[in-house]
Amino acid sequence: DVLPSPDGPAPSVSITEIRQYLRAQDIPFHDGYSCLHTPSLFIGDHGDQPLSANAPFTLFIDKTTGSFLFLCTATLAEGTWQDFQANVELRLRGISPIPPAPSEEMEDEMRQAREDARCIWERALPLWELLDEKEIKETKALFGISQVTNATLKRFGVRYLRTARSLVFPWFSPQDATLKGLKLVRVEKNGGTITYVEETLPRFESYRNLFGLPLIGRRDTELVLTGWELDALALHQAAGVASLALPRGSSCLPPTLLPYLEQFKRITLWLGEDLRSWEAAKLFARKLSLKRCSLVRPGNLQPRPLEALNQGLNVTKILRSALLASHKSIVSFRQLREEVFGELVNTEQVSGVKWTRFPELNKLLKGHRRGELTIFTGPTGSGKTTFISEYALDLCMQGVCTLWGSFEINNVRLAKIMLTQFAGRRLEDQLELYDEWADRFEELPLYFMTFHGQQNIKTVIDTMQHAVYMYDITHVVVDNLQFMMGHENLSVDR
């Protein structure tokens, strides 16, 4: 994914300007937690009549970015603040507003992915219809869901694809319950280590959804947000609470999902059992509004929800002990006590995300940690870019959302270097393998800025901040620093 070019960035708009515009156009709205809510421009009669305050408030305008997402029973559209203004003008002239549409190529790709998902869904069946009693027990044990009942699996629509030995989790449209996508999860054993391998249709960037969304009622006001579909099952079964799973776990919370979460007065974030999940929960709480969020702090007595169910722990009690995300400016040690203990217990995790390809580097830097700056320096041609691309790829493959700002070489050449390192082979000699490796490379949480040569440092910083909000970036690479030090800011402390 490529972030906006400095040549034509979308004009920034403040939340105050948005409110003033809506009032000037007689568009009713009310403040939500992370969005403004208005009646949709795309539903009902059109003309120069103002939108009715009695109409359903189904269009959401993000308070931070000004982007909007509109939801209705017939269609799903999203666009920029400028798209919204253009459609308001059309409506005032008596012309039916036109929702921004994806490109024809994207539409074809989505259609094909939905067809593939439908075929897989039809071949998959509930465990109890596909396997005998012994196989059901063995399969549940393999996925660690021996305690999850068939009734829970049925309620969430979970199926099993025997040919791929995968659990199939559906993404249904909240509007009409049609199948929009799937996530397949299989287990791989390597010695004593178990890893879960996930595959999605369509890809993450093409379609975003929350697993379990159609089961949410209009009157539900409390929610537990998890990072894994199996955790959502465990929470509902053990505590009877409304629970949803984020499509990419604790790696990111796309802003396009925020409108789905506006109805909840209280959201508890229980994303996992490690410190990376804890850091992600604090980051997501800022997007969702701190005042309504609580966080479950990872620990031995507070593992992830599925593990809590398997251990017979009191899940309701753990939820009640969740910490409020918002806090006052001054705290006592008593309030910090548990977090300090957590850091002592999880010394290795506090050190950061370790590099798998560079064990010697772990001795020097301990791992990648948020809020730290590392500078690599060396003469021209010594291999800085080649090394740093491998260094960043190592982390990205472990789920660290990464933003590249390459001011020295263009993104095509950089992507070629990283793809070669990712595949571990010379793809120019094996072009028939290109699509296979490119598909796998696309799944990485990797983004590129489109700057080249000397740039205004404020523009670059603004782009970085935008990326952190939109894509939950936790690692930024700048190659190299001297290209950010243009001559227009001579007074800036380099």
Short mmCIF file of C-alpha atoms in Angstrom, two decimals:
data_model
loop_
_atom_site.label_atom_id
_atom_site.label_comp_id
_atom_site.label_asym_id
_atom_site.label_seq_id
_atom_site.Cartn_x
_atom_site.Cartn_y
_atom_site.Cartn_z
CA ASP A 1 0.00 0.00 0.00
CA VAL A 2 1.30 3.45 -0.91
CA LEU A 3 0.61 6.48 1.25
CA PRO A 4 -0.40 9.82 -0.33
CA SER A 5 2.17 11.64 -2.42
CA PRO A 6 3.16 15.17 -1.32
CA ASP A 7 2.19 16.42 -4.79
CA GLY A 8 -1.52 16.26 -4.12
CA PRO A 9 -2.36 15.48 -0.50
CA ALA A 10 -5.98 15.65 0.60
CA PRO A 11 -6.48 19.00 2.35
CA SER A 12 -6.57 18.49 6.11
CA VAL A 13 -9.82 19.42 7.83
CA SER A 14 -10.35 19.94 11.54
CA ILE A 15 -13.31 18.56 13.46
CA THR A 16 -14.42 22.16 14.14
CA GLU A 17 -14.54 22.89 10.39
CA ILE A 18 -16.54 19.69 9.82
CA ARG A 19 -19.11 20.68 12.45
CA GLN A 20 -19.39 24.21 11.00
CA TYR A 21 -19.92 22.80 7.50
CA LEU A 22 -22.64 20.38 8.65
CA ARG A 23 -24.50 23.20 10.49
CA ALA A 24 -24.21 25.51 7.46
CA GLN A 25 -25.74 22.79 5.22
CA ASP A 26 -28.54 22.00 7.74
CA ILE A 27 -27.27 18.44 8.13
CA PRO A 28 -28.24 17.09 11.58
CA PHE A 29 -25.49 15.26 13.47
CA HIS A 30 -24.49 14.14 16.91
CA ASP A 31 -21.14 13.41 18.51
CA GLY A 32 -20.11 9.80 18.93
CA TYR A 33 -17.01 8.43 20.61
CA SER A 34 -14.73 8.47 17.56
CA CYS A 35 -17.10 9.61 14.78
CA LEU A 36 -19.79 12.16 14.03
CA HIS A 37 -23.10 10.50 13.08
CA THR A 38 -25.39 11.93 10.38
CA PRO A 39 -28.29 10.65 8.24
CA SER A 40 -26.99 9.09 5.03
CA LEU A 41 -26.94 11.19 1.85
CA PHE A 42 -27.44 8.04 -0.19
CA ILE A 43 -30.77 6.82 1.22
CA GLY A 44 -34.30 8.02 0.57
CA ASP A 45 -35.61 10.99 -1.41
CA HIS A 46 -33.17 13.37 -3.01
CA GLY A 47 -33.52 17.03 -3.73
CA ASP A 48 -32.82 20.35 -2.12
CA GLN A 49 -34.73 19.40 1.07
CA PRO A 50 -32.55 19.18 4.19
CA LEU A 51 -31.81 15.75 5.61
CA SER A 52 -34.34 14.74 8.24
CA ALA A 53 -33.28 14.42 11.87
CA ASN A 54 -35.74 11.52 12.10
CA ALA A 55 -33.85 9.48 9.51
CA PRO A 56 -31.44 6.76 10.72
CA PHE A 57 -28.00 8.21 11.48
CA THR A 58 -26.09 5.67 9.37
CA LEU A 59 -23.26 7.79 7.97
CA PHE A 60 -20.13 8.19 10.08
CA ILE A 61 -17.44 10.86 9.78
CA ASP A 62 -14.14 10.02 11.45
CA LYS A 63 -13.22 12.82 13.88
CA THR A 64 -9.50 12.35 13.33
CA THR A 65 -9.15 12.00 9.57
CA GLY A 66 -12.42 13.38 8.22
CA SER A 67 -12.93 10.23 6.18
CA PHE A 68 -16.45 8.86 6.27
CA LEU A 69 -17.99 5.43 6.17
CA PHE A 70 -21.62 5.02 5.26
CA LEU A 71 -23.61 1.94 6.19
CA CYS A 72 -27.07 0.91 5.01
CA THR A 73 -29.00 -2.24 4.18
CA ALA A 74 -28.40 -1.81 0.45
CA THR A 75 -24.78 -0.66 0.11
CA LEU A 76 -21.50 0.08 1.87
CA ALA A 77 -19.49 3.11 0.73
CA GLU A 78 -16.50 5.00 2.03
CA GLY A 79 -14.61 8.05 0.91
CA THR A 80 -12.83 11.25 1.87
CA TRP A 81 -14.25 14.44 3.33
CA GLN A 82 -14.00 15.95 -0.17
CA ASP A 83 -16.16 13.10 -1.55
CA PHE A 84 -18.72 13.88 1.13
CA GLN A 85 -18.80 17.60 0.26
CA ALA A 86 -19.14 16.82 -3.46
CA ASN A 87 -22.16 14.61 -2.76
CA VAL A 88 -23.76 17.27 -0.57
CA GLU A 89 -23.48 19.69 -3.52
CA LEU A 90 -25.07 17.12 -5.86
CA ARG A 91 -27.96 16.64 -3.46
CA LEU A 92 -28.58 20.38 -3.17
CA ARG A 93 -28.85 20.51 -6.99
CA GLY A 94 -31.46 17.76 -6.95
CA ILE A 95 -29.08 15.09 -8.28
CA SER A 96 -28.84 11.70 -6.60
CA PRO A 97 -25.52 11.44 -4.75
CA ILE A 98 -23.12 8.81 -6.10
CA PRO A 99 -21.20 6.74 -3.55
CA PRO A 100 -17.47 6.54 -4.38
CA ALA A 101 -16.95 3.24 -6.17
CA PRO A 102 -13.86 0.99 -6.26
CA SER A 103 -11.97 0.64 -9.53
CA GLU A 104 -13.19 -1.91 -12.06
CA GLU A 105 -10.07 -4.01 -11.46
CA MET A 106 -10.65 -3.96 -7.68
CA GLU A 107 -14.33 -4.80 -8.17
CA ASP A 108 -13.43 -7.83 -10.32
CA GLU A 109 -10.86 -8.98 -7.78
CA MET A 110 -13.38 -8.66 -4.94
CA ARG A 111 -16.05 -10.50 -6.93
CA GLN A 112 -13.66 -13.37 -7.63
CA ALA A 113 -12.55 -13.53 -3.98
CA ARG A 114 -16.18 -13.64 -2.79
CA GLU A 115 -16.90 -16.45 -5.28
CA ASP A 116 -13.86 -18.39 -4.02
CA ALA A 117 -15.01 -17.82 -0.43
CA ARG A 118 -18.51 -19.07 -1.28
CA CYS A 119 -17.12 -22.27 -2.85
CA ILE A 120 -14.97 -22.98 0.22
CA TRP A 121 -17.91 -22.23 2.53
CA GLU A 122 -20.13 -24.70 0.72
CA ARG A 123 -17.48 -27.43 0.93
CA ALA A 124 -16.90 -26.82 4.63
CA LEU A 125 -19.34 -28.36 7.12
CA PRO A 126 -19.89 -28.23 10.90
CA LEU A 127 -17.52 -30.59 12.75
CA TRP A 128 -20.32 -32.77 14.07
CA GLU A 129 -21.72 -33.36 10.59
CA LEU A 130 -18.34 -34.17 9.02
CA LEU A 131 -16.48 -36.29 11.57
CA ASP A 132 -17.19 -39.16 13.94
CA GLU A 133 -16.97 -38.67 17.70
CA LYS A 134 -13.31 -39.70 17.93
CA GLU A 135 -12.21 -37.38 15.08
CA ILE A 136 -14.18 -34.48 16.58
CA LYS A 137 -12.31 -34.87 19.88
CA GLU A 138 -8.94 -35.12 18.13
CA THR A 139 -9.65 -32.07 15.92
CA LYS A 140 -10.86 -29.97 18.86
CA ALA A 141 -7.79 -30.97 20.87
CA LEU A 142 -5.52 -29.99 17.95
CA PHE A 143 -6.99 -26.46 17.88
CA GLY A 144 -7.16 -26.22 21.68
CA ILE A 145 -10.97 -25.92 21.69
CA SER A 146 -11.91 -29.09 23.61
CA GLN A 147 -13.91 -26.94 26.05
CA VAL A 148 -15.76 -25.04 23.29
CA THR A 149 -19.19 -26.59 22.78
CA ASN A 150 -20.80 -27.48 19.46
CA ALA A 151 -23.57 -25.02 20.35
CA THR A 152 -21.03 -22.16 20.51
CA LEU A 153 -19.43 -23.20 17.21
CA LYS A 154 -22.90 -23.35 15.63
CA ARG A 155 -23.92 -19.93 16.97
CA PHE A 156 -20.87 -18.27 15.38
CA GLY A 157 -21.18 -20.33 12.17
CA VAL A 158 -17.73 -21.96 12.48
CA ARG A 159 -17.14 -24.83 10.02
CA TYR A 160 -14.35 -27.29 9.21
CA LEU A 161 -12.71 -27.83 5.81
CA ARG A 162 -11.50 -31.42 5.96
CA THR A 163 -9.29 -31.32 2.83
CA ALA A 164 -7.26 -28.40 4.26
CA ARG A 165 -7.60 -29.48 7.94
CA SER A 166 -8.70 -25.91 8.65
CA LEU A 167 -11.33 -24.22 10.77
CA VAL A 168 -13.38 -21.79 8.68
CA PHE A 169 -14.57 -18.52 10.27
CA PRO A 170 -17.16 -16.59 8.22
CA TRP A 171 -17.45 -12.82 7.81
CA PHE A 172 -21.12 -12.02 7.27
CA SER A 173 -22.52 -8.66 6.23
CA PRO A 174 -24.26 -7.02 9.22
CA GLN A 175 -26.86 -5.63 6.82
CA ASP A 176 -28.25 -8.77 5.18
CA ALA A 177 -26.16 -11.64 6.65
CA THR A 178 -24.67 -12.54 3.23
CA LEU A 179 -21.23 -14.13 3.18
CA LYS A 180 -18.58 -11.46 2.50
CA GLY A 181 -15.41 -13.34 3.30
CA LEU A 182 -13.65 -16.10 5.23
CA LYS A 183 -10.67 -16.72 7.42
CA LEU A 184 -9.14 -20.22 7.35
CA VAL A 185 -6.99 -21.30 10.29
CA ARG A 186 -4.87 -24.43 10.37
CA VAL A 187 -2.37 -25.79 12.89
CA GLU A 188 1.26 -26.53 12.10
CA LYS A 189 3.41 -28.50 14.54
CA ASN A 190 7.18 -28.07 14.56
CA GLY A 191 8.62 -30.21 17.31
CA GLY A 192 6.94 -29.04 20.49
CA THR A 193 5.91 -25.68 18.97
CA ILE A 194 2.39 -25.13 17.64
CA THR A 195 1.71 -22.28 15.23
CA TYR A 196 -1.59 -21.16 13.74
CA VAL A 197 -1.47 -20.33 10.03
CA GLU A 198 -4.18 -17.99 8.74
CA GLU A 199 -5.47 -17.28 5.24
CA THR A 200 -8.20 -14.78 4.33
CA LEU A 201 -10.54 -14.31 1.38
CA PRO A 202 -10.60 -11.54 0.27
CA ARG A 203 -7.25 -10.20 1.49
CA PHE A 204 -7.22 -8.03 4.61
CA GLU A 205 -6.92 -4.75 2.72
CA SER A 206 -9.73 -5.58 0.32
CA TYR A 207 -12.44 -6.29 2.87
CA ARG A 208 -12.57 -5.57 6.57
CA ASN A 209 -14.98 -7.07 9.02
CA LEU A 210 -15.39 -8.07 12.63
CA PHE A 211 -16.02 -11.74 13.32
CA GLY A 212 -19.32 -12.13 15.19
CA LEU A 213 -20.78 -8.79 14.10
CA PRO A 214 -24.21 -10.10 12.93
CA LEU A 215 -24.77 -11.58 16.42
CA ILE A 216 -24.64 -8.13 18.02
CA GLY A 217 -28.06 -6.74 18.91
CA ARG A 218 -29.07 -3.09 18.62
CA ARG A 219 -29.52 -2.89 22.38
CA ASP A 220 -26.07 -4.24 23.26
CA THR A 221 -24.10 -1.49 25.00
CA GLU A 222 -21.11 -3.46 26.33
CA LEU A 223 -18.56 -5.33 24.24
CA VAL A 224 -15.35 -7.33 24.64
CA LEU A 225 -12.97 -6.82 21.72
CA THR A 226 -10.53 -9.70 21.15
CA GLY A 227 -7.62 -10.36 18.83
CA TRP A 228 -8.60 -13.88 17.79
CA GLU A 229 -11.78 -15.61 16.63
CA LEU A 230 -11.36 -18.52 19.08
CA ASP A 231 -11.12 -16.01 21.95
CA ALA A 232 -14.46 -14.49 20.90
CA LEU A 233 -16.04 -17.98 21.07
CA ALA A 234 -14.56 -18.63 24.52
CA LEU A 235 -15.75 -15.27 25.89
CA HIS A 236 -19.32 -15.73 24.74
CA GLN A 237 -19.48 -19.26 26.10
CA ALA A 238 -17.80 -18.54 29.45
CA ALA A 239 -19.32 -15.15 30.27
CA GLY A 240 -22.26 -14.70 27.90
CA VAL A 241 -20.92 -11.31 26.78
CA ALA A 242 -21.10 -9.70 23.34
CA SER A 243 -17.67 -10.32 21.79
CA LEU A 244 -16.01 -9.54 18.46
CA ALA A 245 -12.63 -10.46 16.94
CA LEU A 246 -10.44 -8.02 15.00
CA PRO A 247 -9.50 -9.33 11.51
CA ARG A 248 -5.75 -8.80 12.02
CA GLY A 249 -5.55 -9.48 15.71
CA SER A 250 -3.56 -7.05 17.79
CA SER A 251 -1.54 -5.77 14.81
CA CYS A 252 -4.05 -3.09 13.76
CA LEU A 253 -7.51 -1.58 14.19
CA PRO A 254 -8.47 -0.04 10.81
CA PRO A 255 -10.43 3.25 11.18
CA THR A 256 -13.07 1.83 8.79
CA LEU A 257 -14.15 -0.50 11.62
CA LEU A 258 -14.79 2.32 14.12
CA PRO A 259 -18.42 3.01 13.02
CA TYR A 260 -19.36 -0.59 13.89
CA LEU A 261 -18.22 0.06 17.47
CA GLU A 262 -19.98 3.39 18.03
CA GLN A 263 -23.06 1.88 19.72
CA PHE A 264 -21.12 0.55 22.71
CA LYS A 265 -20.89 2.60 25.89
CA ARG A 266 -18.22 0.31 27.30
CA ILE A 267 -15.55 -1.67 25.42
CA THR A 268 -13.17 -4.06 27.15
CA LEU A 269 -10.01 -4.84 25.16
CA TRP A 270 -8.70 -8.36 25.83
CA LEU A 271 -6.37 -8.88 22.90
CA GLY A 272 -3.94 -11.57 24.04
CA GLU A 273 -1.49 -12.71 26.66
CA ASP A 274 1.76 -10.93 25.82
CA LEU A 275 3.05 -7.39 26.24
CA ARG A 276 2.66 -6.62 22.52
CA SER A 277 -1.08 -7.21 22.90
CA TRP A 278 -1.10 -4.97 25.98
CA GLU A 279 0.66 -2.15 24.09
CA ALA A 280 -1.77 -2.59 21.16
CA ALA A 281 -4.76 -2.43 23.54
CA LYS A 282 -3.55 0.94 24.88
CA LEU A 283 -3.06 2.22 21.32
CA PHE A 284 -6.53 1.05 20.19
CA ALA A 285 -8.19 2.56 23.27
CA ARG A 286 -7.05 6.01 22.10
CA LYS A 287 -8.83 5.48 18.77
CA LEU A 288 -11.99 4.21 20.45
CA SER A 289 -12.05 7.00 23.12
CA LEU A 290 -10.28 6.33 26.41
CA LYS A 291 -13.28 7.20 28.58
CA ARG A 292 -15.28 4.14 27.49
CA CYS A 293 -12.44 1.59 27.32
CA SER A 294 -11.10 -0.90 29.85
CA LEU A 295 -8.09 -3.17 29.38
CA VAL A 296 -7.37 -6.70 30.61
CA ARG A 297 -3.70 -6.76 31.60
CA PRO A 298 -1.90 -9.98 30.55
CA GLY A 299 -0.56 -12.20 33.33
CA ASN A 300 -0.40 -15.78 34.58
CA LEU A 301 -3.85 -15.48 36.15
CA GLN A 302 -5.19 -13.52 33.17
CA PRO A 303 -4.20 -15.41 30.01
CA ARG A 304 -6.02 -14.99 26.69
CA PRO A 305 -9.76 -15.87 26.85
CA LEU A 306 -9.48 -19.32 25.23
CA GLU A 307 -6.72 -20.31 27.63
CA ALA A 308 -8.76 -18.97 30.56
CA LEU A 309 -11.69 -21.17 29.49
CA ASN A 310 -9.41 -24.23 29.11
CA GLN A 311 -7.91 -23.65 32.57
CA GLY A 312 -11.34 -23.29 34.18
CA LEU A 313 -10.65 -19.71 35.32
CA ASN A 314 -13.50 -17.34 36.16
CA VAL A 315 -13.71 -15.28 32.95
CA THR A 316 -16.39 -12.94 34.35
CA LYS A 317 -14.15 -12.14 37.32
CA ILE A 318 -11.23 -11.35 34.97
CA LEU A 319 -13.44 -9.00 32.94
CA ARG A 320 -14.53 -7.20 36.13
CA SER A 321 -10.88 -6.62 37.05
CA ALA A 322 -10.14 -4.82 33.75
CA LEU A 323 -8.33 -1.50 34.21
CA LEU A 324 -9.82 1.77 33.01
CA ALA A 325 -7.90 3.08 29.99
CA SER A 326 -8.26 6.74 30.99
CA HIS A 327 -6.36 7.96 33.99
CA LYS A 328 -5.54 11.20 35.74
CA SER A 329 -2.31 13.07 35.17
CA ILE A 330 -0.89 12.08 38.56
CA VAL A 331 -0.70 8.47 39.76
CA SER A 332 0.62 6.76 42.87
CA PHE A 333 2.90 3.71 42.93
CA ARG A 334 -0.08 1.67 44.12
CA GLN A 335 -1.72 2.25 40.71
CA LEU A 336 1.51 1.34 38.91
CA ARG A 337 2.30 -1.65 41.10
CA GLU A 338 0.77 -4.34 38.88
CA GLU A 339 2.34 -2.95 35.70
CA VAL A 340 5.78 -2.84 37.34
CA PHE A 341 5.31 -6.47 38.42
CA GLY A 342 4.30 -7.36 34.85
CA GLU A 343 7.53 -5.85 33.51
CA LEU A 344 9.60 -7.82 36.04
CA VAL A 345 7.85 -11.09 35.20
CA ASN A 346 8.07 -10.54 31.43
CA THR A 347 11.67 -9.31 31.23
CA GLU A 348 12.23 -10.90 27.81
CA GLN A 349 9.06 -9.37 26.32
CA VAL A 350 9.92 -5.93 27.73
CA SER A 351 13.17 -6.17 25.77
CA GLY A 352 11.11 -5.90 22.58
CA VAL A 353 10.50 -7.96 19.44
CA LYS A 354 13.64 -10.02 18.80
CA TRP A 355 15.18 -10.41 15.34
CA THR A 356 15.15 -14.00 14.15
CA ARG A 357 17.83 -13.44 11.46
CA PHE A 358 20.24 -11.38 13.56
CA PRO A 359 20.87 -13.00 16.98
CA GLU A 360 23.99 -10.87 17.50
CA LEU A 361 21.91 -7.72 17.00
CA ASN A 362 19.60 -8.80 19.85
CA LYS A 363 22.61 -8.65 22.21
CA LEU A 364 23.20 -5.00 21.22
CA LEU A 365 19.67 -3.59 20.85
CA LYS A 366 17.69 -6.18 22.92
CA GLY A 367 14.88 -6.03 20.34
CA HIS A 368 12.59 -3.55 18.60
CA ARG A 369 10.82 -1.30 21.10
CA ARG A 370 8.41 1.53 20.45
CA GLY A 371 9.69 5.02 21.09
CA GLU A 372 13.34 4.24 20.39
CA LEU A 373 15.51 5.72 17.61
CA THR A 374 18.31 3.64 16.09
CA ILE A 375 20.75 5.18 13.59
CA PHE A 376 22.85 3.01 11.25
CA THR A 377 25.78 4.84 9.69
CA GLY A 378 28.47 3.87 7.22
CA PRO A 379 30.14 4.96 3.95
CA THR A 380 28.35 4.92 0.57
CA GLY A 381 27.99 1.40 -0.82
CA SER A 382 28.68 -0.34 2.48
CA GLY A 383 25.26 -2.05 2.41
CA LYS A 384 23.17 0.08 4.78
CA THR A 385 19.97 -0.08 2.67
CA THR A 386 20.37 -3.80 1.93
CA PHE A 387 20.88 -4.59 5.61
CA ILE A 388 18.10 -2.32 6.90
CA SER A 389 15.60 -3.76 4.42
CA GLU A 390 16.36 -7.25 5.80
CA TYR A 391 16.35 -5.89 9.37
CA ALA A 392 12.88 -4.34 8.85
CA LEU A 393 11.55 -7.37 6.95
CA ASP A 394 12.50 -9.63 9.87
CA LEU A 395 10.26 -7.59 12.20
CA CYS A 396 7.49 -7.14 9.63
CA MET A 397 7.23 -10.93 9.23
CA GLN A 398 6.58 -11.08 12.98
CA GLY A 399 3.60 -8.72 12.65
CA VAL A 400 5.33 -5.39 13.39
CA CYS A 401 3.48 -2.81 11.22
CA THR A 402 6.22 -1.09 9.25
CA LEU A 403 6.39 2.18 7.27
CA TRP A 404 9.27 2.73 4.82
CA GLY A 405 10.42 6.18 3.78
CA SER A 406 13.03 5.64 1.09
CA PHE A 407 14.30 9.02 -0.12
CA GLU A 408 17.33 7.58 -1.88
CA ILE A 409 16.02 4.70 -4.04
CA ASN A 410 12.53 4.35 -5.53
CA ASN A 411 9.90 2.08 -4.04
CA VAL A 412 9.92 -0.40 -6.95
CA ARG A 413 13.62 -1.12 -6.48
CA LEU A 414 13.24 -1.29 -2.69
CA ALA A 415 10.28 -3.67 -2.96
CA LYS A 416 12.31 -5.87 -5.34
CA ILE A 417 15.14 -6.06 -2.78
CA MET A 418 12.75 -6.92 0.05
CA LEU A 419 10.80 -9.48 -2.01
CA THR A 420 14.08 -11.22 -2.94
CA GLN A 421 15.10 -11.28 0.73
CA PHE A 422 11.63 -12.52 1.70
CA ALA A 423 11.67 -15.35 -0.85
CA GLY A 424 15.33 -16.18 -0.19
CA ARG A 425 15.96 -16.78 -3.90
CA ARG A 426 16.67 -14.99 -7.20
CA LEU A 427 13.16 -14.65 -8.60
CA GLU A 428 14.48 -13.31 -11.94
CA ASP A 429 15.70 -16.88 -12.56
CA GLN A 430 12.37 -18.42 -11.49
CA LEU A 431 9.67 -16.06 -12.78
CA GLU A 432 7.02 -18.79 -12.57
CA LEU A 433 7.27 -18.45 -8.75
CA TYR A 434 6.79 -14.66 -8.75
CA ASP A 435 3.00 -14.60 -8.18
CA GLU A 436 3.20 -17.13 -5.35
CA TRP A 437 5.82 -15.12 -3.44
CA ALA A 438 4.22 -11.76 -4.33
CA ASP A 439 0.89 -12.95 -2.88
CA ARG A 440 2.61 -13.92 0.37
CA PHE A 441 4.59 -10.67 0.46
CA GLU A 442 1.36 -8.65 0.02
CA GLU A 443 0.03 -10.07 3.30
CA LEU A 444 2.80 -8.37 5.32
CA PRO A 445 1.81 -5.19 7.26
CA LEU A 446 4.22 -3.14 5.13
CA TYR A 447 3.64 0.37 3.72
CA PHE A 448 5.76 2.78 1.65
CA MET A 449 5.84 6.57 1.57
CA THR A 450 6.04 8.00 -1.95
CA PHE A 451 8.58 10.74 -1.24
CA HIS A 452 11.86 10.92 -3.17
CA GLY A 453 14.80 13.29 -2.80
CA GLN A 454 14.87 16.22 -0.38
CA GLN A 455 11.53 16.91 1.34
CA ASN A 456 9.94 19.41 3.69
CA ILE A 457 10.33 17.73 7.07
CA LYS A 458 6.85 18.84 8.26
CA THR A 459 5.20 17.09 5.29
CA VAL A 460 7.09 13.89 6.10
CA ILE A 461 6.17 14.03 9.80
CA ASP A 462 2.50 14.69 8.96
CA THR A 463 2.48 11.64 6.67
CA MET A 464 4.04 9.51 9.42
CA GLN A 465 1.41 10.64 11.93
CA HIS A 466 -1.36 9.86 9.44
CA ALA A 467 0.12 6.37 8.91
CA VAL A 468 0.30 5.70 12.66
CA TYR A 469 -3.41 6.47 13.03
CA MET A 470 -4.63 4.72 9.88
CA TYR A 471 -2.40 1.63 9.88
CA ASP A 472 -1.19 1.38 13.52
CA ILE A 473 2.43 1.73 12.39
CA THR A 474 4.91 0.84 15.15
CA HIS A 475 8.17 0.89 13.15
CA VAL A 476 9.27 3.68 10.78
CA VAL A 477 12.35 3.38 8.58
CA VAL A 478 13.90 6.52 7.09
CA ASP A 479 16.57 5.98 4.41
CA ASN A 480 18.32 8.21 4.72
CA LEU A 481 18.28 11.10 7.15
CA GLN A 482 20.20 13.62 5.03
CA PHE A 483 17.40 13.60 2.42
CA MET A 484 14.99 14.84 5.09
CA MET A 485 17.31 17.74 5.88
CA GLY A 486 16.39 20.05 3.00
CA HIS A 487 17.74 23.58 2.70
CA GLU A 488 14.42 25.34 3.35
CA ASN A 489 14.64 24.75 7.13
CA LEU A 490 18.13 26.03 7.93
CA SER A 491 16.97 27.18 11.37
CA VAL A 492 15.83 23.69 12.37
CA ASP A 493 18.05 21.90 14.87
CA ARG A 494 19.28 18.97 12.79
#
